[in-house]
């Protein structure tokens, strides 16, 4: 089945997930000259609703397998994988085997709150 998610269904999932325990997701932040990388390590069976990004950027799944749905596509990803996020994209990621997902953002900012304000759309309540 290649059905894509609707934005309303993604919002509904976010609401439902608020009532469940949060999975043990590990986030690591990496910085280099003008580059910020956000590494997310997800255990098997976890579900993550990603942020909506403001700009194009690359991402890579460096380990594991996951199922990914957005309003534009649904795909099975097996590491190693390199993809591109377009502005306005929000994804639902199901980590089938446990996986590591890294996003890469050009920025000279180093404060995480400032980075999130610059790169991520505010959540709709």
Short mmCIF file of C-alpha atoms in Angstrom, two decimals:
data_model
loop_
_atom_site.label_atom_id
_atom_site.label_comp_id
_atom_site.label_asym_id
_atom_site.label_seq_id
_atom_site.Cartn_x
_atom_site.Cartn_y
_atom_site.Cartn_z
CA UNK A 1 0.00 0.00 0.00
CA UNK A 2 1.48 3.37 -1.04
CA UNK A 3 -1.07 5.70 0.54
CA UNK A 4 0.38 8.94 1.80
CA UNK A 5 -0.62 10.55 5.08
CA UNK A 6 -2.86 13.59 5.26
CA UNK A 7 -1.70 16.50 7.38
CA UNK A 8 -4.86 16.09 9.50
CA UNK A 9 -4.01 12.43 10.18
CA UNK A 10 -0.50 13.44 11.25
CA UNK A 11 -1.96 16.03 13.66
CA UNK A 12 -4.40 13.41 15.00
CA UNK A 13 -1.55 10.96 15.58
CA UNK A 14 0.40 13.64 17.48
CA UNK A 15 -2.62 14.20 19.74
CA UNK A 16 -3.09 10.48 20.38
CA UNK A 17 0.61 10.00 21.12
CA UNK A 18 0.45 12.62 23.92
CA UNK A 19 -1.46 10.06 26.01
CA UNK A 20 1.18 7.33 25.65
CA UNK A 21 4.63 6.98 27.23
CA UNK A 22 7.34 8.62 25.16
CA UNK A 23 9.78 6.20 23.53
CA UNK A 24 13.40 6.32 24.65
CA UNK A 25 14.71 8.38 21.74
CA UNK A 26 18.31 9.55 22.03
CA UNK A 27 19.16 12.90 20.43
CA UNK A 28 22.76 13.95 19.80
CA UNK A 29 23.85 17.33 18.43
CA UNK A 30 26.95 17.76 16.24
CA UNK A 31 28.54 20.98 14.99
CA UNK A 32 31.16 21.77 12.35
CA UNK A 33 32.01 24.92 10.37
CA UNK A 34 28.61 26.24 9.35
CA UNK A 35 26.92 22.86 9.78
CA UNK A 36 24.59 21.40 12.38
CA UNK A 37 23.71 17.69 12.40
CA UNK A 38 20.93 16.30 14.58
CA UNK A 39 21.25 12.57 15.23
CA UNK A 40 18.19 10.67 16.42
CA UNK A 41 18.57 7.09 17.67
CA UNK A 42 15.22 5.28 17.79
CA UNK A 43 14.63 1.89 19.40
CA UNK A 44 12.77 -0.83 17.51
CA UNK A 45 9.01 -0.35 17.54
CA UNK A 46 9.11 3.38 18.27
CA UNK A 47 7.09 5.98 16.37
CA UNK A 48 8.24 9.56 15.90
CA UNK A 49 6.31 12.45 14.38
CA UNK A 50 8.98 14.77 13.07
CA UNK A 51 8.98 18.53 13.03
CA UNK A 52 7.93 20.53 10.00
CA UNK A 53 11.09 22.04 8.54
CA UNK A 54 11.36 25.52 7.00
CA UNK A 55 14.20 24.81 4.57
CA UNK A 56 15.68 22.16 2.30
CA UNK A 57 18.21 19.88 3.90
CA UNK A 58 19.70 16.43 3.58
CA UNK A 59 19.03 13.54 5.91
CA UNK A 60 20.50 10.09 6.20
CA UNK A 61 19.38 6.85 7.78
CA UNK A 62 22.71 5.38 8.83
CA UNK A 63 21.51 2.22 10.55
CA UNK A 64 18.40 0.08 10.67
CA UNK A 65 15.10 0.01 8.81
CA UNK A 66 12.07 2.26 9.08
CA UNK A 67 8.71 2.99 7.47
CA UNK A 68 8.16 6.66 6.66
CA UNK A 69 4.95 8.48 5.72
CA UNK A 70 4.39 12.11 4.81
CA UNK A 71 1.85 14.04 2.78
CA UNK A 72 3.92 13.46 -0.35
CA UNK A 73 5.21 9.89 -0.03
CA UNK A 74 5.28 6.63 1.86
CA UNK A 75 8.39 4.52 1.74
CA UNK A 76 10.37 1.76 3.38
CA UNK A 77 13.91 2.85 4.12
CA UNK A 78 16.84 0.56 4.80
CA UNK A 79 20.23 1.97 5.79
CA UNK A 80 22.37 3.27 4.28
CA UNK A 81 20.04 5.87 2.78
CA UNK A 82 20.38 9.54 1.84
CA UNK A 83 17.38 11.76 1.16
CA UNK A 84 16.35 15.39 0.90
CA UNK A 85 13.67 17.19 2.88
CA UNK A 86 11.73 19.94 1.16
CA UNK A 87 10.25 22.84 3.15
CA UNK A 88 6.90 22.09 4.77
CA UNK A 89 7.52 18.35 5.04
CA UNK A 90 6.45 16.56 8.20
CA UNK A 91 7.05 12.82 8.55
CA UNK A 92 5.84 9.95 10.67
CA UNK A 93 8.66 7.47 11.22
CA UNK A 94 8.14 3.93 12.47
CA UNK A 95 11.45 2.38 13.50
CA UNK A 96 11.03 -1.27 12.53
CA UNK A 97 14.44 -2.54 13.68
CA UNK A 98 15.81 0.39 15.59
CA UNK A 99 17.45 3.04 13.45
CA UNK A 100 19.62 6.10 13.45
CA UNK A 101 18.40 9.13 11.45
CA UNK A 102 20.59 12.21 10.98
CA UNK A 103 19.52 15.56 9.54
CA UNK A 104 22.09 18.07 8.23
CA UNK A 105 21.44 21.82 8.35
CA UNK A 106 23.64 24.69 7.17
CA UNK A 107 23.79 27.18 10.05
CA UNK A 108 26.33 28.98 12.19
CA UNK A 109 23.98 28.87 15.19
CA UNK A 110 25.00 26.65 18.09
CA UNK A 111 22.19 27.22 20.60
CA UNK A 112 19.63 24.42 20.15
CA UNK A 113 16.62 26.66 20.93
CA UNK A 114 17.82 29.24 18.38
CA UNK A 115 18.42 26.50 15.82
CA UNK A 116 14.92 25.08 16.30
CA UNK A 117 13.36 28.56 16.00
CA UNK A 118 15.27 29.17 12.76
CA UNK A 119 14.76 25.77 11.13
CA UNK A 120 11.45 24.37 12.38
CA UNK A 121 7.85 25.57 11.99
CA UNK A 122 5.99 26.18 15.24
CA UNK A 123 3.55 23.38 16.10
CA UNK A 124 -0.10 23.93 15.38
CA UNK A 125 -2.18 23.60 18.54
#
